[in-house]
Coordinates of N, CA, C and O in Angstrom, one line a residue:
X56 N 208.5 47.2 -31.1 CA 209.3 47.5 -29.9 C 210.1 48.7 -30.3 O 210.4 49.6 -29.5
X57 N 210.7 48.6 -31.6 CA 211.7 49.8 -32.1 C 210.7 51.1 -32.1 O 211.2 52.2 -31.8
X58 N 209.5 51.0 -32.5 CA 208.6 52.3 -32.4 C 208.6 52.9 -31.0 O 208.6 54.0 -31.0
X59 N 208.3 52.0 -30.1 CA 208.2 52.4 -28.6 C 209.5 53.2 -28.2 O 209.6 54.0 -27.5
X60 N 210.8 52.6 -28.5 CA 212.0 53.1 -28.2 C 212.1 54.5 -28.8 O 212.6 55.5 -28.3
X61 N 211.7 54.5 -30.2 CA 211.9 55.8 -30.9 C 211.0 56.7 -30.4 O 211.3 58.0 -30.3
X62 N 209.8 56.5 -29.9 CA 208.8 57.3 -29.5 C 209.2 57.9 -28.2 O 209.0 59.1 -27.7
X63 N 209.9 57.1 -27.3 CA 210.5 57.5 -26.0 C 211.6 58.6 -26.2 O 211.8 59.6 -25.4
X64 N 212.4 58.4 -27.2 CA 213.6 59.1 -27.5 C 213.2 60.6 -28.3 O 214.0 61.4 -28.5
X65 N 212.1 60.4 -29.0 CA 211.7 61.7 -29.7 C 211.3 62.9 -28.8 O 210.8 62.7 -27.7
X66 N 211.7 64.1 -29.3 CA 211.5 65.2 -28.5 C 210.0 65.6 -28.3 O 209.2 65.1 -29.2
X67 N 209.7 66.5 -27.3 CA 208.3 66.8 -27.2 C 207.7 67.4 -28.2 O 206.4 67.1 -28.7
X68 N 208.3 68.4 -28.9 CA 207.7 69.0 -30.1 C 207.4 68.1 -31.2 O 206.3 68.3 -31.9
X69 N 208.3 67.0 -31.5 CA 208.2 66.1 -32.5 C 206.9 65.3 -32.2 O 206.0 65.0 -33.0
X70 N 206.7 64.8 -30.9 CA 205.4 64.1 -30.5 C 204.2 65.0 -30.7 O 203.2 64.5 -31.1
X71 N 204.3 66.2 -30.6 CA 203.1 67.0 -30.7 C 202.8 67.2 -32.2 O 201.7 67.0 -32.6
X72 N 203.8 67.3 -33.2 CA 203.5 67.2 -34.6 C 203.0 65.9 -35.0 O 202.1 65.9 -35.8
X73 N 203.6 64.9 -34.4 CA 203.0 63.6 -34.7 C 201.5 63.3 -34.3 O 200.7 63.0 -35.1
X74 N 201.2 63.8 -33.1 CA 199.9 63.8 -32.7 C 199.0 64.6 -33.5 O 197.8 64.2 -33.8
X75 N 199.4 65.7 -34.0 CA 198.5 66.6 -34.8 C 198.3 66.0 -36.2 O 197.2 66.1 -36.7
X76 N 199.4 65.4 -36.8 CA 199.1 64.6 -37.9 C 198.1 63.5 -37.8 O 197.2 63.4 -38.7
X77 N 198.1 62.8 -36.7 CA 197.1 61.6 -36.5 C 195.8 62.3 -36.1 O 194.8 61.6 -36.8
X78 N 195.6 63.5 -35.6 CA 194.3 63.9 -35.4 C 193.6 64.4 -36.5 O 192.5 64.5 -36.7
X79 N 194.5 64.8 -37.7 CA 194.0 65.2 -39.0 C 193.6 64.1 -39.9 O 193.4 64.1 -41.0
X80 N 194.0 62.9 -39.5 CA 193.8 61.7 -40.2 C 194.9 61.3 -41.1 O 194.7 60.4 -42.0
X81 N 196.2 61.7 -40.9 CA 197.2 61.4 -41.7 C 198.0 60.3 -40.9 O 198.6 60.5 -40.0
X82 N 198.0 59.1 -41.5 CA 198.7 58.1 -40.9 C 200.0 57.5 -41.6 O 200.9 57.2 -41.1
X83 N 199.9 57.8 -43.0 CA 201.1 57.2 -43.8 C 201.9 58.5 -44.2 O 201.4 59.2 -45.0
X84 N 203.1 58.6 -43.7 CA 203.9 59.7 -44.0 C 205.3 59.3 -43.9 O 205.6 58.5 -43.1
X85 N 206.2 60.1 -44.5 CA 207.7 59.9 -44.4 C 208.1 60.5 -43.0 O 207.7 61.5 -42.7
X86 N 209.1 60.0 -42.3 CA 209.5 60.5 -41.0 C 210.1 62.0 -41.2 O 210.2 62.7 -40.3
X87 N 210.6 62.2 -42.5 CA 211.2 63.5 -42.8 C 210.0 64.7 -42.6 O 210.4 65.7 -42.3
X88 N 208.9 64.2 -42.8 CA 207.7 65.3 -42.6 C 207.6 66.0 -41.5 O 207.5 67.1 -41.2
X89 N 208.0 65.2 -40.3 CA 208.0 65.8 -38.9 C 209.0 66.6 -38.7 O 208.9 67.8 -38.2
X90 N 210.1 66.5 -39.3 CA 211.3 67.4 -39.2 C 211.1 68.6 -40.0 O 211.4 69.7 -39.5
X91 N 210.5 68.5 -41.1 CA 210.1 69.7 -41.9 C 209.1 70.7 -41.2 O 209.2 71.8 -41.3
X92 N 208.1 70.0 -40.6 CA 207.0 70.7 -39.8 C 207.8 71.4 -38.7 O 207.4 72.5 -38.3
X93 N 208.7 70.8 -38.0 CA 209.4 71.4 -36.8 C 210.2 72.5 -37.4 O 210.3 73.5 -36.7
X94 N 210.9 72.5 -38.5 CA 211.5 73.6 -39.0 C 210.9 74.7 -39.4 O 211.3 75.9 -39.0
X95 N 209.7 74.5 -40.0 CA 208.7 75.5 -40.3 C 208.2 76.0 -39.2 O 208.2 77.4 -38.8
X96 N 207.9 75.4 -38.1 CA 207.3 75.9 -36.6 C 208.2 76.7 -36.0 O 208.2 77.9 -35.6
X97 N 209.6 76.2 -35.9 CA 210.6 77.1 -35.3 C 210.9 78.3 -36.0 O 211.1 79.4 -35.3
X98 N 210.9 78.4 -37.2 CA 211.2 79.5 -38.0 C 210.2 80.5 -37.9 O 210.4 81.8 -37.7
X99 N 208.9 80.0 -37.8 CA 207.7 81.0 -37.6 C 207.8 81.6 -36.2 O 207.5 82.9 -36.1
X100 N 208.1 80.8 -35.2 CA 208.2 81.2 -33.8 C 209.3 82.3 -33.8 O 209.1 83.4 -33.2
X101 N 210.5 82.1 -34.3 CA 211.6 83.0 -34.2 C 211.2 84.4 -34.9 O 211.4 85.3 -34.3
X102 N 210.6 84.1 -36.1 CA 210.2 85.6 -36.8 C 209.1 86.3 -36.0 O 209.4 87.6 -35.9
X103 N 208.3 85.6 -35.3 CA 207.3 86.3 -34.7 C 207.8 86.9 -33.4 O 207.5 88.1 -33.1
X104 N 208.7 86.3 -32.6 CA 209.4 86.8 -31.5 C 210.3 87.8 -31.9 O 210.5 88.8 -31.0
X105 N 211.1 87.8 -33.0 CA 211.9 88.8 -33.4 C 211.1 90.1 -33.7 O 211.5 91.3 -33.1
X106 N 210.0 90.1 -34.3 CA 209.2 91.1 -34.6 C 208.6 91.9 -33.3 O 208.5 93.0 -33.2
X107 N 208.1 90.8 -32.3 CA 207.6 91.4 -31.1 C 208.8 92.1 -30.2 O 208.4 93.1 -29.6
X108 N 210.0 91.5 -30.4 CA 211.2 92.3 -29.8 C 211.3 93.8 -30.3 O 211.5 94.7 -29.7
X109 N 211.1 93.8 -31.7 CA 211.4 95.1 -32.3 C 210.1 96.0 -31.8 O 210.4 97.2 -31.6
X110 N 208.9 95.5 -31.9 CA 207.8 96.5 -31.3 C 208.1 96.8 -29.9 O 207.6 97.9 -29.5
X111 N 208.3 95.8 -29.2 CA 208.7 96.3 -27.7 C 209.7 97.3 -27.6 O 209.6 98.3 -26.6
X112 N 210.9 97.3 -28.3 CA 211.9 98.2 -28.2 C 211.4 99.5 -28.7 O 211.8 100.6 -28.2
X113 N 210.5 99.5 -29.7 CA 210.0 100.7 -30.3 C 209.0 101.4 -29.3 O 209.2 102.6 -29.2
X114 N 208.4 100.7 -28.4 CA 207.6 101.1 -27.5 C 208.2 101.6 -26.1 O 207.6 102.0 -25.2
X115 N 209.6 101.3 -26.2 CA 210.6 101.6 -25.0 C 210.1 100.7 -23.7 O 210.1 101.2 -22.5
X116 N 209.7 99.5 -24.0 CA 209.4 98.5 -23.0 C 210.6 97.9 -22.4 O 211.5 97.5 -23.3
X117 N 210.7 97.5 -21.1 CA 211.9 96.6 -20.7 C 211.8 95.3 -21.2 O 212.9 94.6 -21.4
X118 N 210.6 94.8 -21.5 CA 210.4 93.2 -22.1 C 209.3 93.1 -23.0 O 208.5 94.1 -23.0
X119 N 209.4 91.9 -23.7 CA 208.1 91.6 -24.6 C 206.9 91.4 -23.8 O 207.1 90.5 -22.9
X120 N 205.8 91.9 -24.2 CA 204.6 91.4 -23.5 C 203.6 90.7 -24.5 O 203.9 90.6 -25.7
X121 N 202.4 90.3 -24.0 CA 201.5 89.7 -24.8 C 201.0 90.6 -25.9 O 200.8 90.1 -27.0
X122 N 200.9 91.9 -25.7 CA 200.4 92.7 -26.8 C 201.4 92.7 -28.0 O 201.0 92.8 -29.2
X123 N 202.6 92.9 -27.7 CA 203.7 92.7 -28.6 C 203.6 91.5 -29.5 O 203.7 91.7 -30.7
X124 N 203.6 90.4 -28.9 CA 203.3 89.1 -29.6 C 202.0 89.0 -30.5 O 202.2 88.7 -31.6
X125 N 200.9 89.6 -29.8 CA 199.8 89.6 -30.7 C 200.0 90.4 -32.0 O 199.4 90.1 -33.0
X126 N 200.6 91.5 -31.8 CA 200.8 92.6 -32.9 C 201.7 91.9 -33.9 O 201.5 92.0 -35.1
X127 N 202.9 91.1 -33.5 CA 203.7 90.4 -34.5 C 202.9 89.4 -35.2 O 203.2 89.3 -36.4
X128 N 202.0 88.6 -34.6 CA 201.4 87.4 -35.2 C 200.3 88.1 -36.1 O 200.2 87.7 -37.3
X129 N 199.6 89.2 -35.8 CA 198.8 90.0 -36.6 C 199.4 90.6 -37.9 O 199.0 90.2 -39.0
X130 N 200.5 91.0 -37.8 CA 201.3 91.5 -38.9 C 201.8 90.4 -39.8 O 201.7 90.7 -41.1
X131 N 202.2 89.3 -39.2 CA 202.6 88.0 -40.0 C 201.2 87.7 -40.8 O 201.3 87.3 -42.1
X132 N 200.1 87.7 -40.3 CA 198.9 87.1 -40.8 C 198.6 88.0 -42.0 O 198.2 87.7 -43.1
X133 N 198.6 89.4 -41.7 CA 198.2 90.4 -42.8 C 199.3 90.3 -44.0 O 198.8 90.5 -45.1
X134 N 200.5 90.1 -43.6 CA 201.5 90.0 -44.7 C 201.6 88.8 -45.5 O 201.6 88.8 -46.6
X135 N 201.2 87.7 -44.8 CA 201.4 86.3 -45.5 C 200.1 85.8 -46.0 O 200.3 85.3 -47.2
X136 N 199.0 86.2 -45.5 CA 197.7 85.6 -46.1 C 196.8 86.8 -46.5 O 196.8 87.9 -45.9
X137 N 196.1 86.5 -47.6 CA 195.2 87.6 -48.1 C 193.8 86.9 -48.2 O 193.7 85.7 -48.6
X138 N 192.9 87.7 -47.8 CA 191.5 87.1 -47.9 C 190.9 87.4 -49.3 O 191.1 88.3 -50.0
X139 N 190.2 86.3 -49.9 CA 189.6 86.4 -51.1 C 188.4 87.5 -51.1 O 187.9 87.8 -50.0
X140 N 188.2 88.1 -52.3 CA 187.2 89.1 -52.2 C 185.9 88.4 -52.1 O 185.4 87.4 -52.2
X141 N 184.8 89.2 -51.5 CA 183.5 88.8 -51.2 C 182.8 87.9 -52.3 O 183.0 88.3 -53.6
X142 N 181.8 87.1 -52.1 CA 181.3 86.4 -53.2 C 180.4 87.4 -54.1 O 180.3 87.2 -55.4
X143 N 179.8 88.4 -53.5 CA 179.0 89.4 -54.5 C 180.0 89.9 -55.6 O 179.5 90.3 -56.6
X144 N 181.2 90.5 -55.0 CA 182.1 91.1 -55.9 C 182.6 90.2 -57.1 O 182.5 90.5 -58.3
X145 N 182.8 88.7 -56.7 CA 183.1 87.8 -57.6 C 182.0 87.7 -58.7 O 182.2 87.4 -59.9
X146 N 180.9 87.5 -58.3 CA 179.6 87.3 -59.1 C 179.4 88.5 -60.1 O 179.1 88.3 -61.3
X147 N 179.6 89.8 -59.6 CA 179.5 90.9 -60.4 C 180.6 90.9 -61.4 O 180.4 91.2 -62.7
X148 N 181.9 90.5 -61.1 CA 183.0 90.5 -62.1 C 182.5 89.4 -63.2 O 182.9 89.5 -64.4
X149 N 182.1 88.2 -62.7 CA 181.7 87.2 -63.7 C 180.6 87.5 -64.6 O 180.7 87.3 -65.9
X150 N 179.6 88.4 -64.2 CA 178.5 88.9 -65.0 C 179.1 89.7 -66.0 O 178.8 89.7 -67.2
X151 N 179.9 90.6 -65.6 CA 180.6 91.7 -66.6 C 181.4 90.9 -67.5 O 181.3 91.3 -68.7
X152 N 182.2 90.0 -67.2 CA 183.1 89.1 -68.1 C 182.2 88.4 -69.1 O 182.4 88.2 -70.2
X153 N 181.0 87.7 -68.5 CA 180.2 86.8 -69.3 C 179.3 87.6 -70.4 O 178.6 86.9 -71.2
X154 N 179.1 89.0 -70.2 CA 178.4 89.8 -71.1 C 179.1 89.8 -72.6 O 178.6 89.8 -73.6
X155 N 180.4 89.7 -72.6 CA 181.3 89.5 -73.8 C 181.1 88.0 -74.4 O 181.5 87.1 -73.8
X156 N 180.4 87.9 -75.6 CA 180.4 86.5 -76.2 C 181.8 86.0 -76.6 O 182.6 86.9 -77.0
X157 N 181.8 84.8 -76.6 CA 183.1 84.2 -77.0 C 183.1 84.1 -78.5 O 182.1 84.0 -79.3
X158 N 184.3 84.1 -79.1 CA 184.3 84.2 -80.7 C 183.8 82.9 -81.3 O 183.8 81.7 -80.6
X159 N 183.1 83.0 -82.5 CA 182.7 81.6 -83.1 C 183.7 80.8 -83.4 O 184.6 81.3 -84.1
X160 N 183.6 79.5 -83.4 CA 184.5 78.6 -83.9 C 183.9 77.7 -85.1 O 182.8 77.8 -85.2
X161 N 184.9 77.6 -86.0 CA 184.5 76.8 -87.1 C 184.6 75.3 -86.8 O 185.7 74.9 -86.4
X162 N 183.5 74.5 -87.0 CA 183.6 73.2 -86.5 C 184.3 72.4 -87.6 O 183.9 72.5 -88.7
X163 N 185.2 71.6 -87.3 CA 186.0 70.7 -88.3 C 186.5 69.6 -87.6 O 186.4 69.5 -86.3
X164 N 187.3 68.8 -88.2 CA 187.9 67.6 -87.5 C 189.1 68.0 -86.5 O 189.6 69.1 -86.9
X165 N 189.1 67.5 -85.4 CA 190.2 67.8 -84.5 C 189.9 68.8 -83.5 O 188.7 69.1 -83.3
X166 N 190.6 69.5 -82.9 CA 190.4 70.5 -81.9 C 190.2 71.8 -82.5 O 190.8 72.3 -83.5
X167 N 189.0 72.3 -82.0 CA 188.6 73.6 -82.6 C 189.4 74.8 -82.2 O 189.8 74.9 -81.0
X168 N 190.1 75.5 -83.1 CA 190.9 76.6 -82.9 C 190.3 77.9 -83.2 O 189.4 78.0 -84.0
X169 N 190.8 78.9 -82.6 CA 190.3 80.3 -82.9 C 190.6 80.7 -84.3 O 191.5 80.0 -85.0
X170 N 190.0 81.7 -84.8 CA 190.5 82.2 -86.4 C 192.0 82.5 -86.4 O 192.7 82.7 -85.4
X171 N 192.5 82.3 -87.6 CA 193.8 82.3 -88.0 C 194.5 83.7 -87.6 O 195.6 83.6 -87.1
X172 N 193.8 84.6 -87.6 CA 194.5 86.1 -87.3 C 194.5 86.3 -85.9 O 195.4 86.9 -85.4
X173 N 194.0 85.4 -84.9 CA 194.1 85.3 -83.5 C 195.3 84.5 -83.0 O 195.4 84.2 -81.8
X174 N 195.9 83.7 -84.0 CA 196.7 82.7 -83.5 C 198.3 82.9 -84.0 O 198.3 83.8 -84.8
X175 N 199.2 82.2 -83.4 CA 200.6 82.5 -83.9 C 200.8 81.3 -84.9 O 202.1 81.4 -85.4
X176 N 200.0 80.5 -85.3 CA 200.4 79.4 -86.3 C 200.0 79.6 -87.6 O 200.3 79.0 -88.5
X177 N 199.4 81.0 -87.8 CA 199.1 81.2 -89.4 C 200.2 81.5 -90.1 O 201.3 82.1 -89.6
X178 N 200.2 81.1 -91.3 CA 201.5 81.2 -92.1 C 201.8 82.7 -92.4 O 200.7 83.5 -93.0
X179 N 202.9 83.1 -92.2 CA 203.1 84.5 -92.6 C 204.9 84.6 -92.9 O 205.6 84.3 -91.9
X180 N 205.1 84.8 -94.0 CA 206.6 84.7 -94.4 C 207.0 86.2 -94.8 O 206.2 86.8 -95.4
X181 N 208.3 86.4 -94.5 CA 208.8 87.6 -95.1 C 210.1 87.5 -95.9 O 210.9 86.6 -95.6
X182 N 210.1 88.0 -96.9 CA 211.3 87.9 -97.9 C 212.0 89.4 -98.1 O 211.2 90.2 -98.0
X183 N 213.3 89.2 -98.2 CA 213.9 90.5 -98.3 C 214.3 90.6 -99.8 O 215.0 89.7 -100.5
X184 N 213.5 91.4 -100.5 CA 213.7 91.6 -102.0 C 214.6 92.8 -102.2 O 214.2 93.9 -101.8
X185 N 215.8 92.6 -102.9 CA 216.6 93.8 -103.1 C 215.9 94.8 -104.0 O 215.3 94.4 -104.9
X186 N 216.2 96.0 -103.8 CA 215.6 97.0 -104.5 C 216.5 97.2 -105.7 O 217.7 98.1 -105.6
X187 N 216.2 96.9 -106.9 CA 217.2 97.0 -108.0 C 216.6 98.2 -109.0 O 215.8 98.1 -109.8
X188 N 217.2 99.2 -108.6 CA 216.8 100.4 -109.5 C 218.0 100.7 -110.4 O 219.2 100.6 -109.8
X189 N 217.8 100.9 -111.4 CA 218.9 101.3 -112.4 C 219.6 102.6 -112.0 O 219.1 103.6 -111.5
X190 N 220.9 102.4 -111.8 CA 221.8 103.7 -111.5 C 221.5 104.8 -112.4 O 221.6 104.5 -113.7
X191 N 221.1 105.9 -112.0 CA 220.9 107.0 -112.9 C 222.2 107.7 -113.2 O 223.1 107.7 -112.3
X192 N 222.4 108.0 -114.5 CA 223.8 108.6 -114.9 C 223.9 109.9 -114.2 O 222.9 110.8 -114.3
X193 N 225.0 110.2 -113.7 CA 225.2 111.6 -113.1 C 225.9 112.3 -114.1 O 227.0 112.0 -114.6
X194 N 225.3 113.4 -114.2 CA 225.9 114.4 -115.2 C 226.8 115.5 -114.6 O 226.1 116.0 -113.6
X195 N 227.9 115.5 -115.0 CA 228.7 116.5 -114.3 C 228.6 117.8 -115.0 O 229.1 117.9 -116.3
X196 N 228.2 118.9 -114.4 CA 228.0 120.1 -115.1 C 228.6 121.1 -114.1 O 228.5 120.9 -112.8
X197 N 229.0 122.2 -114.5 CA 229.4 123.3 -113.9 C 228.4 124.1 -113.3 O 228.6 125.0 -112.4
X198 N 227.1 123.9 -113.7 CA 225.8 124.5 -113.2 C 225.7 124.4 -111.8 O 225.6 123.4 -111.3
X199 N 225.5 125.5 -111.1 CA 225.1 125.4 -109.7 C 223.7 124.8 -109.5 O 223.2 124.6 -108.5
X200 N 222.8 125.2 -110.5 CA 221.4 125.1 -110.5 C 221.1 123.6 -110.7 O 220.2 123.0 -110.0
X201 N 222.1 122.6 -111.1 CA 222.0 121.3 -111.2 C 221.9 120.6 -109.9 O 221.2 119.6 -109.5
X202 N 222.9 121.2 -109.0 CA 222.9 120.4 -107.7 C 222.0 121.3 -106.7 O 222.2 122.6 -106.7
X203 N 221.3 120.5 -106.0 CA 220.1 121.3 -105.1 C 220.8 121.3 -103.7 O 220.9 120.3 -103.0
X204 N 221.1 122.4 -103.2 CA 221.7 122.4 -101.8 C 220.6 122.2 -100.7 O 221.1 121.8 -99.6
X205 N 219.5 122.3 -101.0 CA 218.2 122.1 -100.0 C 217.5 121.1 -100.7 O 216.3 121.5 -101.2
X206 N 217.6 119.9 -100.5 CA 216.8 118.8 -101.1 C 215.3 118.8 -100.3 O 215.4 119.3 -99.2
X207 N 214.4 118.4 -100.9 CA 213.0 118.4 -100.4 C 212.9 117.2 -99.5 O 213.8 116.4 -99.3
X208 N 212.0 117.2 -98.6 CA 211.7 116.1 -97.7 C 211.6 114.6 -98.3 O 212.2 113.6 -98.0
X209 N 211.0 114.6 -99.5 CA 210.9 113.4 -100.2 C 212.1 112.8 -100.6 O 212.6 111.7 -100.7
X210 N 213.1 113.8 -101.1 CA 214.2 113.4 -101.6 C 215.0 112.8 -100.5 O 215.9 111.9 -100.7
X211 N 215.0 113.4 -99.3 CA 215.7 113.0 -98.2 C 215.3 111.6 -97.7 O 216.3 110.8 -97.6
X212 N 214.1 111.3 -97.8 CA 213.6 110.1 -97.1 C 214.1 108.9 -98.4 O 214.4 107.7 -98.0
X213 N 214.1 109.3 -99.7 CA 214.4 108.4 -100.7 C 216.0 108.0 -100.5 O 216.4 106.8 -100.7
X214 N 216.7 108.9 -100.1 CA 218.3 108.9 -99.9 C 218.5 107.8 -98.6 O 219.3 107.3 -98.6
X215 N 217.7 107.9 -97.7 CA 217.8 107.3 -96.4 C 217.3 105.9 -96.3 O 217.5 105.1 -95.5
X216 N 216.5 105.5 -97.3 CA 215.8 104.3 -97.3 C 216.8 103.1 -97.5 O 217.9 103.3 -98.0
X217 N 216.4 102.0 -96.8 CA 217.2 100.8 -96.9 C 217.2 100.3 -98.4 O 216.2 100.4 -99.1
X218 N 218.2 99.8 -99.0 CA 218.3 99.4 -100.3 C 217.5 98.0 -100.4 O 217.2 97.6 -101.6
X219 N 217.2 97.5 -99.4 CA 216.1 96.2 -99.5 C 214.8 96.5 -99.1 O 214.6 97.3 -98.1
X220 N 213.8 95.9 -99.7 CA 212.5 96.1 -99.5 C 211.9 94.8 -98.9 O 212.1 93.8 -99.4
X221 N 211.1 95.0 -97.9 CA 210.5 93.8 -97.0 C 209.0 93.7 -97.6 O 208.4 94.7 -97.6
X222 N 208.8 92.3 -98.0 CA 207.4 92.2 -98.3 C 207.0 91.0 -97.4 O 207.5 89.9 -97.3
X223 N 205.8 91.1 -96.9 CA 205.2 89.7 -96.1 C 203.7 89.5 -96.8 O 203.0 90.3 -97.1
X224 N 203.3 88.3 -96.8 CA 202.0 87.8 -97.2 C 201.7 86.5 -96.8 O 202.6 85.7 -96.5
X225 N 200.3 86.2 -96.4 CA 200.1 84.9 -96.0 C 200.0 84.0 -97.2 O 199.7 84.3 -98.3
X226 N 200.4 82.8 -96.9 CA 200.3 81.7 -98.2 C 198.9 81.2 -98.3 O 198.2 81.0 -97.3
X227 N 198.4 81.0 -99.5 CA 197.1 80.3 -99.6 C 196.9 79.0 -98.9 O 198.0 78.2 -99.0
X228 N 195.8 78.7 -98.5 CA 195.7 77.3 -98.0 C 195.5 76.3 -98.8 O 195.0 76.5 -99.9
X229 N 196.2 75.1 -98.5 CA 196.1 74.0 -99.5 C 194.7 73.4 -99.3 O 194.2 73.2 -98.2
X230 N 194.2 72.7 -100.6 CA 193.1 72.0 -100.5 C 193.4 70.6 -100.0 O 194.3 70.1 -100.6
X231 N 192.5 70.0 -99.2 CA 192.9 68.6 -98.7 C 192.3 67.6 -99.8 O 191.3 67.9 -100.5
X232 N 193.1 66.5 -100.1 CA 192.7 65.6 -101.0 C 191.5 64.8 -100.8 O 191.2 64.4 -99.6

């Protein structure tokens, strides 16, 4: 009896949404679903009519007509939904992709993984090793020939290098017991 009273007080649009759900075979749903569908429906209608009004004003018409609404709906459909490519195009793309063979996997216990160089889990460590060069004694002479006012390119790069040297290497694999 409570359902009958609720159905009588329900707005016409809500009854339509409820009927649509029943016609699609949906019998078990929360009551909020109807409100969400109504909100979506109203928002869509307002957007379409707003666009139709813009099209009507652009055409200098005194009122919105059927063509404006059709144009607004078509622009919404074109903007919101996209068609998948034809089946032939998808088959051609699949054939081109499948021409490239998959990399060989080494069968072992557990999940087969790609080669170590193709993964981020291969061990690779970097250590900063200080560059310990003995300091060369600087001879102070009054000779101008001893100081080079135009050093060569190699000498410039040696001066600009970082005092630390970076070394990276993969660790050897451990043998299983």
